[in-house]
Amino acid sequence: MQMSYAIRCAFYQLLLAALMLVAMLQLLYLSLLSGLHGQEEQDQYFEFFPPSPRSVDQVKAQLRTALASGGVLDASGDYRVYRGLLKTTMDPNDVILATHASVDNLLHLSGLLERWEGPLSVSVFAATKEEAQLATVLAYALSSHCPDMRARVAMHLVCPSRYEAAVPDPREPGEFALLRTCQEVFDKLARVAQPGVNYALGTNVSYPNNLLRNLAREGANYALVIDVDMVPSEGLWRGLREMLDQSSQWGGTALVVPAFEIRRARRMPMSKTELLQLYQVGEVRPFYYGLCTPCQAPTNYSRWVNLPEESLLRPAYVVPWQDPWEPFYVAGGKVPTFDERFRQYGFNRISQACELHVAGFDFEVLNEGFLVHKGFKEALKFHPQKEAENQHNKILYRQFKQELKAKYPSSPRRC
């Protein structure tokens, strides 16, 4: 009897020791994990043990907090800015897709989420009090029903300074209250929205495109800033991540993503092979081909379409910047911001590319990735007030180039 009791005691002691050993090993593992400095090891860990997605309630609480702040005025005092209606957790070495849109053009977010596998940041402009309210209701509905929105999208709101956005009142059902899925939200938006050109709002308010661009790329290291009605090639985010992770040589380099436009948006090419097939029959052409050919010509499309097919994304050739080239690109480090004095239409992206050049960045065109704009860009007739603003931007651009000489006195480069 005493022998049996002694055996049981020894067994329990052994079991307790084993449990303590397991606990110590777990603590040791966590300690080692916290000390990991290699990005590869951390990536492997989070691949198997991804962070828990934020709950719907957490996202809604963030939305309420951002709106309750009352926003902040921009440098001009003309616009009210609400940062972080939606937030996303982002690896500091990640590549973020930054874009901007009027409320009606948020329809395009669905297609961007399908093609871009990484984090996405969108700045939304609401020109009227009613649009500001619709934007908050949309953010509420999208965060409730779209897991991808909760996991990968940051959303900011800008409206004229005389308006304030409000927290959606749950006691007022509204048009979006009965929706139950993400697709239903986008379908409903399609029925109530009037998508068009962001800067052709039909109001007395100027579309602050450069303020919106800066807000969307704020806090990002590497960013690809595009228009919301453009679609990236399939796998572009993954290709960029692999290329940037393998080398640190890309500081001071703008990696140019060639941009095209397609006649009919029903069939958006996914690969370069598909793009070239449509290019050869005239369904796809270089971006701005009918509106401002010199604005994209330095990309050297004839050279790009004849590059040999490759499986890995990489820079294919260097292109010296020349006025008025306004490429779409990925760059990290001390990238100049967009000058927020440029609003509406004209010279808003050219000015930033010009400063990028003067600041010492080189431009290298990627071999496989691309962007496609939905529809051919054609010349538009604006309200006389908008035409006057375009002329104002032309004068401002001349002034801007003179200012760069003082800002970069030691740079041999000029626009």
mmCIF file of C-alpha atoms in Angstrom:
data_model
loop_
_atom_site.group_PDB
_atom_site.id
_atom_site.type_symbol
_atom_site.label_atom_id
_atom_site.label_comp_id
_atom_site.label_asym_id
_atom_site.label_seq_id
_atom_site.Cartn_x
_atom_site.Cartn_y
_atom_site.Cartn_z
ATOM 1 C CA MET A 1 0.000 0.000 0.000
ATOM 2 C CA GLN A 2 2.826 2.335 1.000
ATOM 3 C CA MET A 3 4.675 1.357 -2.209
ATOM 4 C CA SER A 4 1.603 2.249 -4.328
ATOM 5 C CA TYR A 5 1.281 5.591 -2.558
ATOM 6 C CA ALA A 6 4.969 6.348 -3.165
ATOM 7 C CA ILE A 7 4.638 5.517 -6.858
ATOM 8 C CA ARG A 8 1.657 7.849 -7.201
ATOM 9 C CA CYS A 9 3.544 10.650 -5.473
ATOM 10 C CA ALA A 10 6.528 10.163 -7.762
ATOM 11 C CA PHE A 11 4.227 10.196 -10.798
ATOM 12 C CA TYR A 12 2.571 13.468 -9.768
ATOM 13 C CA GLN A 13 5.942 15.019 -9.023
ATOM 14 C CA LEU A 14 7.175 13.983 -12.470
ATOM 15 C CA LEU A 15 4.014 15.380 -14.119
ATOM 16 C CA LEU A 16 4.396 18.674 -12.238
ATOM 17 C CA ALA A 17 8.035 18.918 -13.298
ATOM 18 C CA ALA A 18 7.071 18.270 -16.926
ATOM 19 C CA LEU A 19 4.411 20.995 -16.816
ATOM 20 C CA MET A 20 6.910 23.442 -15.331
ATOM 21 C CA LEU A 21 9.416 22.529 -18.039
ATOM 22 C CA VAL A 22 6.826 23.183 -20.765
ATOM 23 C CA ALA A 23 5.974 26.544 -19.191
ATOM 24 C CA MET A 24 9.656 27.498 -19.016
ATOM 25 C CA LEU A 25 10.180 26.510 -22.654
ATOM 26 C CA GLN A 26 7.208 28.641 -23.711
ATOM 27 C CA LEU A 27 8.590 31.623 -21.810
ATOM 28 C CA LEU A 28 11.991 31.058 -23.379
ATOM 29 C CA TYR A 29 10.426 30.864 -26.856
ATOM 30 C CA LEU A 30 8.490 34.090 -26.317
ATOM 31 C CA SER A 31 11.637 35.785 -25.050
ATOM 32 C CA LEU A 32 13.589 34.670 -28.098
ATOM 33 C CA LEU A 33 10.754 35.724 -30.394
ATOM 34 C CA SER A 34 10.646 39.228 -28.908
ATOM 35 C CA GLY A 35 14.353 39.544 -29.611
ATOM 36 C CA LEU A 36 14.126 38.601 -33.255
ATOM 37 C CA HIS A 37 15.553 41.321 -35.463
ATOM 38 C CA GLY A 38 15.409 39.559 -38.805
ATOM 39 C CA GLN A 39 12.345 40.486 -40.831
ATOM 40 C CA GLU A 40 12.322 37.027 -42.400
ATOM 41 C CA GLU A 41 11.883 35.277 -39.057
ATOM 42 C CA GLN A 42 9.079 37.625 -38.031
ATOM 43 C CA ASP A 43 7.341 37.184 -41.374
ATOM 44 C CA GLN A 44 7.490 33.406 -41.003
ATOM 45 C CA TYR A 45 6.051 33.599 -37.504
ATOM 46 C CA PHE A 46 3.119 35.809 -38.511
ATOM 47 C CA GLU A 47 2.476 33.629 -41.560
ATOM 48 C CA PHE A 48 1.609 30.760 -39.227
ATOM 49 C CA PHE A 49 0.252 32.865 -36.348
ATOM 50 C CA PRO A 50 -1.334 35.977 -37.918
ATOM 51 C CA PRO A 51 -2.547 38.750 -35.589
ATOM 52 C CA SER A 52 -6.216 38.531 -34.712
ATOM 53 C CA PRO A 53 -8.388 40.756 -36.922
ATOM 54 C CA ARG A 54 -10.091 43.645 -35.183
ATOM 55 C CA SER A 55 -13.716 43.087 -34.322
ATOM 56 C CA VAL A 56 -16.578 45.015 -35.875
ATOM 57 C CA ASP A 57 -17.165 46.759 -32.538
ATOM 58 C CA GLN A 58 -13.531 47.894 -32.348
ATOM 59 C CA VAL A 59 -13.697 49.328 -35.857
ATOM 60 C CA LYS A 60 -16.960 51.129 -35.132
ATOM 61 C CA ALA A 61 -15.498 52.559 -31.920
ATOM 62 C CA GLN A 62 -12.572 53.933 -33.948
ATOM 63 C CA LEU A 63 -15.004 55.509 -36.423
ATOM 64 C CA ARG A 64 -16.954 57.188 -33.617
ATOM 65 C CA THR A 65 -13.751 58.475 -32.002
ATOM 66 C CA ALA A 66 -12.456 59.956 -35.267
ATOM 67 C CA LEU A 67 -15.757 61.742 -35.962
ATOM 68 C CA ALA A 68 -16.228 62.956 -32.390
ATOM 69 C CA SER A 69 -12.861 64.756 -32.602
ATOM 70 C CA GLY A 70 -14.414 67.359 -34.899
ATOM 71 C CA GLY A 71 -11.504 66.972 -37.320
ATOM 72 C CA VAL A 72 -8.663 69.440 -37.867
ATOM 73 C CA LEU A 73 -8.307 72.224 -40.421
ATOM 74 C CA ASP A 74 -5.714 71.885 -43.163
ATOM 75 C CA ALA A 75 -2.932 74.472 -43.637
ATOM 76 C CA SER A 76 -5.150 76.670 -45.822
ATOM 77 C CA GLY A 77 -8.090 76.595 -43.432
ATOM 78 C CA ASP A 78 -10.406 75.698 -46.297
ATOM 79 C CA TYR A 79 -10.860 72.014 -45.485
ATOM 80 C CA ARG A 80 -11.691 69.917 -42.434
ATOM 81 C CA VAL A 81 -9.724 66.682 -42.121
ATOM 82 C CA TYR A 82 -10.852 63.558 -40.261
ATOM 83 C CA ARG A 83 -7.979 61.098 -39.998
ATOM 84 C CA GLY A 84 -8.505 57.413 -39.407
ATOM 85 C CA LEU A 85 -12.223 56.793 -39.846
ATOM 86 C CA LEU A 86 -10.935 53.311 -40.540
ATOM 87 C CA LYS A 87 -7.446 52.144 -39.605
ATOM 88 C CA THR A 88 -5.261 49.218 -40.614
ATOM 89 C CA THR A 89 -2.239 47.611 -38.986
ATOM 90 C CA MET A 90 0.690 47.853 -41.378
ATOM 91 C CA ASP A 91 4.193 46.430 -41.497
ATOM 92 C CA PRO A 92 6.554 49.439 -41.749
ATOM 93 C CA ASN A 93 8.273 47.758 -44.707
ATOM 94 C CA ASP A 94 5.028 47.134 -46.571
ATOM 95 C CA VAL A 95 3.875 48.827 -49.778
ATOM 96 C CA ILE A 96 0.618 50.699 -49.381
ATOM 97 C CA LEU A 97 -1.726 51.534 -52.248
ATOM 98 C CA ALA A 98 -2.778 55.150 -51.647
ATOM 99 C CA THR A 99 -5.715 56.656 -53.490
ATOM 100 C CA HIS A 100 -8.394 59.341 -53.245
ATOM 101 C CA ALA A 101 -12.003 59.706 -54.337
ATOM 102 C CA SER A 102 -15.204 61.661 -54.155
ATOM 103 C CA VAL A 103 -17.945 59.820 -52.268
ATOM 104 C CA ASP A 104 -19.607 58.589 -55.471
ATOM 105 C CA ASN A 105 -16.336 57.118 -56.762
ATOM 106 C CA LEU A 106 -15.885 54.866 -53.721
ATOM 107 C CA LEU A 107 -17.517 52.274 -55.975
ATOM 108 C CA HIS A 108 -14.048 51.535 -57.350
ATOM 109 C CA LEU A 109 -12.759 50.314 -53.975
ATOM 110 C CA SER A 110 -14.225 46.875 -54.565
ATOM 111 C CA GLY A 111 -12.057 46.272 -57.650
ATOM 112 C CA LEU A 112 -8.941 47.593 -55.923
ATOM 113 C CA LEU A 113 -9.426 45.225 -52.990
ATOM 114 C CA GLU A 114 -9.655 42.293 -55.416
ATOM 115 C CA ARG A 115 -6.405 43.138 -57.245
ATOM 116 C CA TRP A 116 -4.245 44.630 -54.482
ATOM 117 C CA GLU A 117 -3.443 42.065 -51.787
ATOM 118 C CA GLY A 118 -1.728 44.476 -49.400
ATOM 119 C CA PRO A 119 -2.837 47.474 -47.318
ATOM 120 C CA LEU A 120 -4.857 50.206 -48.977
ATOM 121 C CA SER A 121 -5.442 53.804 -47.874
ATOM 122 C CA VAL A 122 -8.162 56.019 -49.319
ATOM 123 C CA SER A 123 -8.923 59.686 -48.685
ATOM 124 C CA VAL A 124 -12.545 60.597 -49.376
ATOM 125 C CA PHE A 125 -13.722 64.099 -50.266
ATOM 126 C CA ALA A 126 -17.272 65.128 -49.409
ATOM 127 C CA ALA A 127 -18.156 68.417 -51.118
ATOM 128 C CA THR A 128 -21.461 68.949 -49.289
ATOM 129 C CA LYS A 129 -22.905 68.300 -45.835
ATOM 130 C CA GLU A 130 -25.102 65.554 -47.295
ATOM 131 C CA GLU A 131 -22.079 63.846 -48.888
ATOM 132 C CA ALA A 132 -20.205 64.010 -45.582
ATOM 133 C CA GLN A 133 -23.093 62.220 -43.886
ATOM 134 C CA LEU A 134 -23.217 59.616 -46.674
ATOM 135 C CA ALA A 135 -19.466 59.055 -46.314
ATOM 136 C CA THR A 136 -19.793 58.283 -42.599
ATOM 137 C CA VAL A 137 -22.729 55.932 -43.218
ATOM 138 C CA LEU A 138 -20.701 54.175 -45.917
ATOM 139 C CA ALA A 139 -17.686 53.802 -43.647
ATOM 140 C CA TYR A 140 -20.013 52.355 -40.985
ATOM 141 C CA ALA A 141 -21.621 49.897 -43.408
ATOM 142 C CA LEU A 142 -18.368 48.828 -45.073
ATOM 143 C CA SER A 143 -16.645 48.254 -41.732
ATOM 144 C CA SER A 144 -19.631 46.191 -40.563
ATOM 145 C CA HIS A 145 -19.977 43.889 -43.572
ATOM 146 C CA CYS A 146 -16.609 43.802 -45.366
ATOM 147 C CA PRO A 147 -13.858 41.839 -43.556
ATOM 148 C CA ASP A 148 -11.274 43.045 -46.108
ATOM 149 C CA MET A 149 -12.144 46.647 -45.294
ATOM 150 C CA ARG A 150 -11.613 46.015 -41.582
ATOM 151 C CA ALA A 151 -8.348 44.156 -42.145
ATOM 152 C CA ARG A 152 -6.639 46.126 -44.913
ATOM 153 C CA VAL A 153 -8.152 49.571 -45.462
ATOM 154 C CA ALA A 154 -7.455 52.928 -43.855
ATOM 155 C CA MET A 155 -10.013 55.626 -44.643
ATOM 156 C CA HIS A 156 -9.824 59.378 -44.097
ATOM 157 C CA LEU A 157 -12.436 62.051 -44.749
ATOM 158 C CA VAL A 158 -12.042 65.628 -45.994
ATOM 159 C CA CYS A 159 -14.848 68.157 -46.354
ATOM 160 C CA PRO A 160 -15.117 71.945 -46.624
ATOM 161 C CA SER A 161 -14.231 73.580 -43.310
ATOM 162 C CA ARG A 162 -17.741 74.977 -42.844
ATOM 163 C CA TYR A 163 -19.137 71.449 -42.495
ATOM 164 C CA GLU A 164 -18.691 68.838 -39.797
ATOM 165 C CA ALA A 165 -19.249 65.131 -40.229
ATOM 166 C CA ALA A 166 -21.418 63.358 -37.660
ATOM 167 C CA VAL A 167 -21.543 59.880 -36.158
ATOM 168 C CA PRO A 168 -24.271 57.847 -37.905
ATOM 169 C CA ASP A 169 -27.303 57.627 -35.598
ATOM 170 C CA PRO A 170 -28.242 53.937 -35.120
ATOM 171 C CA ARG A 171 -31.842 54.996 -34.386
ATOM 172 C CA GLU A 172 -32.230 56.240 -37.950
ATOM 173 C CA PRO A 173 -32.312 53.146 -40.220
ATOM 174 C CA GLY A 174 -31.384 54.955 -43.415
ATOM 175 C CA GLU A 175 -30.779 53.283 -46.775
ATOM 176 C CA PHE A 176 -27.905 51.060 -45.648
ATOM 177 C CA ALA A 177 -29.351 49.676 -42.394
ATOM 178 C CA LEU A 178 -30.951 46.569 -43.906
ATOM 179 C CA LEU A 179 -27.836 45.441 -45.786
ATOM 180 C CA ARG A 180 -26.203 42.231 -44.614
ATOM 181 C CA THR A 181 -23.211 41.549 -46.897
ATOM 182 C CA CYS A 182 -20.293 43.455 -48.373
ATOM 183 C CA GLN A 183 -21.582 42.961 -51.904
ATOM 184 C CA GLU A 184 -24.957 44.389 -50.898
ATOM 185 C CA VAL A 185 -23.233 47.541 -49.624
ATOM 186 C CA PHE A 186 -21.399 48.085 -52.926
ATOM 187 C CA ASP A 187 -24.561 47.240 -54.904
ATOM 188 C CA LYS A 188 -26.506 49.816 -52.917
ATOM 189 C CA LEU A 189 -23.782 52.407 -53.440
ATOM 190 C CA ALA A 190 -23.929 51.700 -57.181
ATOM 191 C CA ARG A 191 -27.621 52.547 -57.159
ATOM 192 C CA VAL A 192 -27.343 55.820 -55.234
ATOM 193 C CA ALA A 193 -23.983 57.093 -56.515
ATOM 194 C CA GLN A 194 -23.263 59.168 -59.590
ATOM 195 C CA PRO A 195 -19.641 58.238 -60.369
ATOM 196 C CA GLY A 196 -17.642 60.521 -62.607
ATOM 197 C CA VAL A 197 -14.496 62.626 -62.640
ATOM 198 C CA ASN A 198 -13.371 63.513 -59.112
ATOM 199 C CA TYR A 199 -12.638 67.130 -59.985
ATOM 200 C CA ALA A 200 -15.881 67.655 -61.933
ATOM 201 C CA LEU A 201 -18.087 67.865 -58.846
ATOM 202 C CA GLY A 202 -20.512 70.484 -60.101
ATOM 203 C CA THR A 203 -20.100 72.541 -56.905
ATOM 204 C CA ASN A 204 -18.303 75.743 -55.948
ATOM 205 C CA VAL A 205 -15.757 73.683 -54.007
ATOM 206 C CA SER A 206 -12.345 72.839 -55.436
ATOM 207 C CA TYR A 207 -11.335 69.192 -55.292
ATOM 208 C CA PRO A 208 -8.180 69.131 -53.060
ATOM 209 C CA ASN A 209 -6.412 66.274 -54.839
ATOM 210 C CA ASN A 210 -2.939 66.876 -53.389
ATOM 211 C CA LEU A 211 -4.222 67.232 -49.824
ATOM 212 C CA LEU A 212 -6.030 63.921 -50.325
ATOM 213 C CA ARG A 213 -2.923 62.224 -51.765
ATOM 214 C CA ASN A 214 -0.739 63.339 -48.860
ATOM 215 C CA LEU A 215 -3.329 62.175 -46.369
ATOM 216 C CA ALA A 216 -3.617 58.744 -48.017
ATOM 217 C CA ARG A 217 0.156 58.093 -48.039
ATOM 218 C CA GLU A 218 0.748 59.622 -44.595
ATOM 219 C CA GLY A 219 2.864 57.399 -42.362
ATOM 220 C CA ALA A 220 3.758 54.955 -45.153
ATOM 221 C CA ASN A 221 7.326 54.110 -46.093
ATOM 222 C CA TYR A 222 6.738 52.706 -49.575
ATOM 223 C CA ALA A 223 3.586 53.846 -51.343
ATOM 224 C CA LEU A 224 2.039 53.610 -54.796
ATOM 225 C CA VAL A 225 -0.228 56.647 -55.241
ATOM 226 C CA ILE A 226 -2.861 56.140 -57.936
ATOM 227 C CA ASP A 227 -6.256 57.422 -59.047
ATOM 228 C CA VAL A 228 -9.174 55.423 -57.671
ATOM 229 C CA ASP A 229 -10.428 54.431 -61.151
ATOM 230 C CA MET A 230 -7.165 52.625 -61.975
ATOM 231 C CA VAL A 231 -6.515 48.915 -61.450
ATOM 232 C CA PRO A 232 -3.088 47.339 -60.795
ATOM 233 C CA SER A 233 -1.912 44.186 -62.520
ATOM 234 C CA GLU A 234 -2.457 40.945 -60.650
ATOM 235 C CA GLY A 235 0.272 40.133 -58.141
ATOM 236 C CA LEU A 236 1.834 43.610 -58.230
ATOM 237 C CA TRP A 237 1.828 44.012 -54.442
ATOM 238 C CA ARG A 238 3.473 40.615 -53.881
ATOM 239 C CA GLY A 239 6.066 41.266 -56.580
ATOM 240 C CA LEU A 240 6.956 44.629 -55.055
ATOM 241 C CA ARG A 241 7.247 43.153 -51.565
ATOM 242 C CA GLU A 242 9.563 40.374 -52.738
ATOM 243 C CA MET A 243 11.751 42.790 -54.689
ATOM 244 C CA LEU A 244 12.005 45.335 -51.876
ATOM 245 C CA ASP A 245 12.605 42.667 -49.204
ATOM 246 C CA GLN A 246 15.531 41.191 -51.128
ATOM 247 C CA SER A 247 17.532 44.408 -51.321
ATOM 248 C CA SER A 248 17.911 47.771 -49.611
ATOM 249 C CA GLN A 249 19.297 49.464 -52.730
ATOM 250 C CA TRP A 250 16.061 51.187 -53.695
ATOM 251 C CA GLY A 251 16.488 54.283 -51.541
ATOM 252 C CA GLY A 252 16.467 57.349 -53.773
ATOM 253 C CA THR A 253 14.796 55.435 -56.607
ATOM 254 C CA ALA A 254 11.288 55.910 -57.976
ATOM 255 C CA LEU A 255 10.127 52.558 -59.385
ATOM 256 C CA VAL A 256 7.836 53.516 -62.250
ATOM 257 C CA VAL A 257 4.722 51.436 -62.908
ATOM 258 C CA PRO A 258 3.678 51.988 -66.556
ATOM 259 C CA ALA A 259 0.110 53.266 -66.855
ATOM 260 C CA PHE A 260 -2.396 52.457 -69.585
ATOM 261 C CA GLU A 261 -6.061 53.112 -70.280
ATOM 262 C CA ILE A 262 -8.651 50.706 -71.635
ATOM 263 C CA ARG A 263 -11.549 51.540 -73.934
ATOM 264 C CA ARG A 264 -14.064 49.303 -72.148
ATOM 265 C CA ALA A 265 -13.667 48.521 -68.462
ATOM 266 C CA ARG A 266 -15.620 45.256 -68.622
ATOM 267 C CA ARG A 267 -12.459 43.255 -69.265
ATOM 268 C CA MET A 268 -9.519 44.406 -67.163
ATOM 269 C CA PRO A 269 -6.245 42.637 -68.078
ATOM 270 C CA MET A 270 -4.574 40.756 -65.248
ATOM 271 C CA SER A 271 -1.194 39.889 -66.791
ATOM 272 C CA LYS A 272 1.186 41.609 -69.187
ATOM 273 C CA THR A 273 0.330 38.990 -71.828
ATOM 274 C CA GLU A 274 -3.360 39.912 -71.648
ATOM 275 C CA LEU A 275 -2.518 43.624 -71.677
ATOM 276 C CA LEU A 276 -0.367 43.316 -74.820
ATOM 277 C CA GLN A 277 -3.099 41.399 -76.642
ATOM 278 C CA LEU A 278 -5.516 44.285 -76.033
ATOM 279 C CA TYR A 279 -2.777 46.820 -76.831
ATOM 280 C CA GLN A 280 -2.171 45.285 -80.246
ATOM 281 C CA VAL A 281 -5.833 45.645 -81.267
ATOM 282 C CA GLY A 282 -6.218 49.199 -79.973
ATOM 283 C CA GLU A 283 -8.390 48.389 -76.946
ATOM 284 C CA VAL A 284 -5.576 49.537 -74.633
ATOM 285 C CA ARG A 285 -3.303 52.540 -75.146
ATOM 286 C CA PRO A 286 -0.804 54.554 -73.054
ATOM 287 C CA PHE A 287 -2.351 56.626 -70.292
ATOM 288 C CA TYR A 288 -3.246 60.205 -71.309
ATOM 289 C CA TYR A 289 -2.618 59.315 -74.970
ATOM 290 C CA GLY A 290 -5.488 61.504 -76.178
ATOM 291 C CA LEU A 291 -5.179 64.186 -73.515
ATOM 292 C CA CYS A 292 -1.501 64.896 -72.809
ATOM 293 C CA THR A 293 0.860 62.575 -74.684
ATOM 294 C CA PRO A 294 4.070 64.231 -73.347
ATOM 295 C CA CYS A 295 2.838 63.661 -69.776
ATOM 296 C CA GLN A 296 3.536 59.915 -70.106
ATOM 297 C CA ALA A 297 5.769 59.612 -73.196
ATOM 298 C CA PRO A 298 9.092 59.350 -71.267
ATOM 299 C CA THR A 299 7.931 55.974 -69.927
ATOM 300 C CA ASN A 300 8.961 54.718 -73.392
ATOM 301 C CA TYR A 301 6.025 52.406 -74.067
ATOM 302 C CA SER A 302 7.495 50.991 -77.295
ATOM 303 C CA ARG A 303 10.494 49.740 -75.339
ATOM 304 C CA TRP A 304 8.364 48.380 -72.507
ATOM 305 C CA VAL A 305 5.995 46.337 -74.678
ATOM 306 C CA ASN A 306 8.992 44.658 -76.376
ATOM 307 C CA LEU A 307 10.773 43.595 -73.194
ATOM 308 C CA PRO A 308 11.241 39.811 -72.877
ATOM 309 C CA GLU A 309 8.723 38.110 -70.600
ATOM 310 C CA GLU A 310 10.025 37.464 -67.073
ATOM 311 C CA SER A 311 8.590 35.836 -63.972
ATOM 312 C CA LEU A 312 10.132 38.206 -61.420
ATOM 313 C CA LEU A 313 9.343 41.880 -61.052
ATOM 314 C CA ARG A 314 12.419 44.095 -61.434
ATOM 315 C CA PRO A 315 13.506 47.479 -62.842
ATOM 316 C CA ALA A 316 14.112 47.136 -66.597
ATOM 317 C CA TYR A 317 15.612 50.495 -67.605
ATOM 318 C CA VAL A 318 16.399 53.987 -66.318
ATOM 319 C CA VAL A 319 14.563 57.025 -67.669
ATOM 320 C CA PRO A 320 15.746 60.605 -67.051
ATOM 321 C CA TRP A 321 12.911 62.812 -65.832
ATOM 322 C CA GLN A 322 11.745 65.542 -68.185
ATOM 323 C CA ASP A 323 8.955 68.070 -67.976
ATOM 324 C CA PRO A 324 5.959 67.353 -68.038
ATOM 325 C CA TRP A 325 6.342 63.638 -67.142
ATOM 326 C CA GLU A 326 4.063 62.571 -64.263
ATOM 327 C CA PRO A 327 4.683 58.844 -63.736
ATOM 328 C CA PHE A 328 3.021 56.593 -61.206
ATOM 329 C CA TYR A 329 5.731 55.113 -59.026
ATOM 330 C CA VAL A 330 6.707 53.363 -55.796
ATOM 331 C CA ALA A 331 9.308 55.090 -53.646
ATOM 332 C CA GLY A 332 10.375 55.054 -50.028
ATOM 333 C CA GLY A 333 12.381 57.286 -47.739
ATOM 334 C CA LYS A 334 12.250 61.074 -47.892
ATOM 335 C CA VAL A 335 9.729 61.386 -50.696
ATOM 336 C CA PRO A 336 8.568 65.007 -51.184
ATOM 337 C CA THR A 337 4.930 65.587 -50.381
ATOM 338 C CA PHE A 338 2.443 66.822 -52.955
ATOM 339 C CA ASP A 339 2.102 70.603 -52.896
ATOM 340 C CA GLU A 340 -1.384 71.217 -51.506
ATOM 341 C CA ARG A 341 -1.719 74.624 -53.164
ATOM 342 C CA PHE A 342 -2.542 72.715 -56.364
ATOM 343 C CA ARG A 343 -6.236 71.863 -56.454
ATOM 344 C CA GLN A 344 -8.754 70.740 -59.008
ATOM 345 C CA TYR A 345 -7.160 69.957 -62.386
ATOM 346 C CA GLY A 346 -3.703 70.632 -63.766
ATOM 347 C CA PHE A 347 -0.050 70.374 -62.667
ATOM 348 C CA ASN A 348 -0.813 68.683 -59.336
ATOM 349 C CA ARG A 349 1.169 65.489 -60.042
ATOM 350 C CA ILE A 350 3.716 67.049 -62.424
ATOM 351 C CA SER A 351 4.854 69.403 -59.673
ATOM 352 C CA GLN A 352 5.549 66.537 -57.280
ATOM 353 C CA ALA A 353 7.426 64.504 -59.922
ATOM 354 C CA CYS A 354 9.457 67.620 -60.734
ATOM 355 C CA GLU A 355 10.488 68.005 -57.074
ATOM 356 C CA LEU A 356 11.274 64.293 -56.841
ATOM 357 C CA HIS A 357 13.733 64.775 -59.711
ATOM 358 C CA VAL A 358 15.346 67.884 -58.218
ATOM 359 C CA ALA A 359 15.610 66.149 -54.819
ATOM 360 C CA GLY A 360 17.875 63.531 -56.427
ATOM 361 C CA PHE A 361 15.564 60.588 -57.127
ATOM 362 C CA ASP A 362 16.209 58.458 -60.216
ATOM 363 C CA PHE A 363 13.392 56.868 -62.221
ATOM 364 C CA GLU A 364 13.528 53.183 -63.195
ATOM 365 C CA VAL A 365 10.695 51.512 -65.114
ATOM 366 C CA LEU A 366 9.470 48.119 -63.880
ATOM 367 C CA ASN A 367 9.386 45.234 -66.338
ATOM 368 C CA GLU A 368 6.105 43.417 -65.649
ATOM 369 C CA GLY A 369 3.763 45.409 -63.388
ATOM 370 C CA PHE A 370 1.327 47.978 -64.780
ATOM 371 C CA LEU A 371 -1.769 50.066 -64.068
ATOM 372 C CA VAL A 372 -4.895 50.352 -66.204
ATOM 373 C CA HIS A 373 -7.304 53.280 -66.090
ATOM 374 C CA LYS A 374 -10.975 52.445 -66.667
ATOM 375 C CA GLY A 375 -11.927 54.160 -69.920
ATOM 376 C CA PHE A 376 -10.040 56.348 -72.386
ATOM 377 C CA LYS A 377 -9.184 59.780 -70.993
ATOM 378 C CA GLU A 378 -10.613 62.531 -73.185
ATOM 379 C CA ALA A 379 -10.545 66.323 -72.995
ATOM 380 C CA LEU A 380 -13.346 67.713 -70.853
ATOM 381 C CA LYS A 381 -15.029 71.084 -70.855
ATOM 382 C CA PHE A 382 -15.197 72.592 -67.390
ATOM 383 C CA HIS A 383 -17.213 75.367 -65.823
ATOM 384 C CA PRO A 384 -15.447 78.730 -66.402
ATOM 385 C CA GLN A 385 -14.475 78.811 -62.716
ATOM 386 C CA LYS A 386 -12.693 75.467 -63.109
ATOM 387 C CA GLU A 387 -10.914 76.669 -66.256
ATOM 388 C CA ALA A 388 -9.712 79.710 -64.317
ATOM 389 C CA GLU A 389 -8.351 77.392 -61.631
ATOM 390 C CA ASN A 390 -6.453 75.404 -64.252
ATOM 391 C CA GLN A 391 -4.841 78.612 -65.495
ATOM 392 C CA HIS A 392 -4.038 79.524 -61.901
ATOM 393 C CA ASN A 393 -2.266 76.167 -61.491
ATOM 394 C CA LYS A 394 -0.214 76.826 -64.630
ATOM 395 C CA ILE A 395 1.038 80.110 -63.158
ATOM 396 C CA LEU A 396 1.598 78.433 -59.785
ATOM 397 C CA TYR A 397 3.715 75.728 -61.438
ATOM 398 C CA ARG A 398 6.079 78.329 -62.867
ATOM 399 C CA GLN A 399 6.389 79.842 -59.401
ATOM 400 C CA PHE A 400 6.846 76.380 -57.878
ATOM 401 C CA LYS A 401 9.821 75.625 -60.113
ATOM 402 C CA GLN A 402 11.496 78.858 -59.012
ATOM 403 C CA GLU A 403 10.887 77.949 -55.372
ATOM 404 C CA LEU A 404 12.674 74.619 -55.879
ATOM 405 C CA LYS A 405 15.883 76.462 -56.749
ATOM 406 C CA ALA A 406 15.873 78.003 -53.284
ATOM 407 C CA LYS A 407 14.769 74.787 -51.598
ATOM 408 C CA TYR A 408 17.523 72.680 -53.238
ATOM 409 C CA PRO A 409 20.347 75.188 -53.836
ATOM 410 C CA SER A 410 23.053 72.509 -54.167
ATOM 411 C CA SER A 411 21.105 70.327 -56.622
ATOM 412 C CA PRO A 412 22.358 70.484 -60.212
ATOM 413 C CA ARG A 413 18.950 69.307 -61.422
ATOM 414 C CA ARG A 414 16.214 71.616 -62.618
ATOM 415 C CA CYS A 415 12.739 71.123 -64.015
#
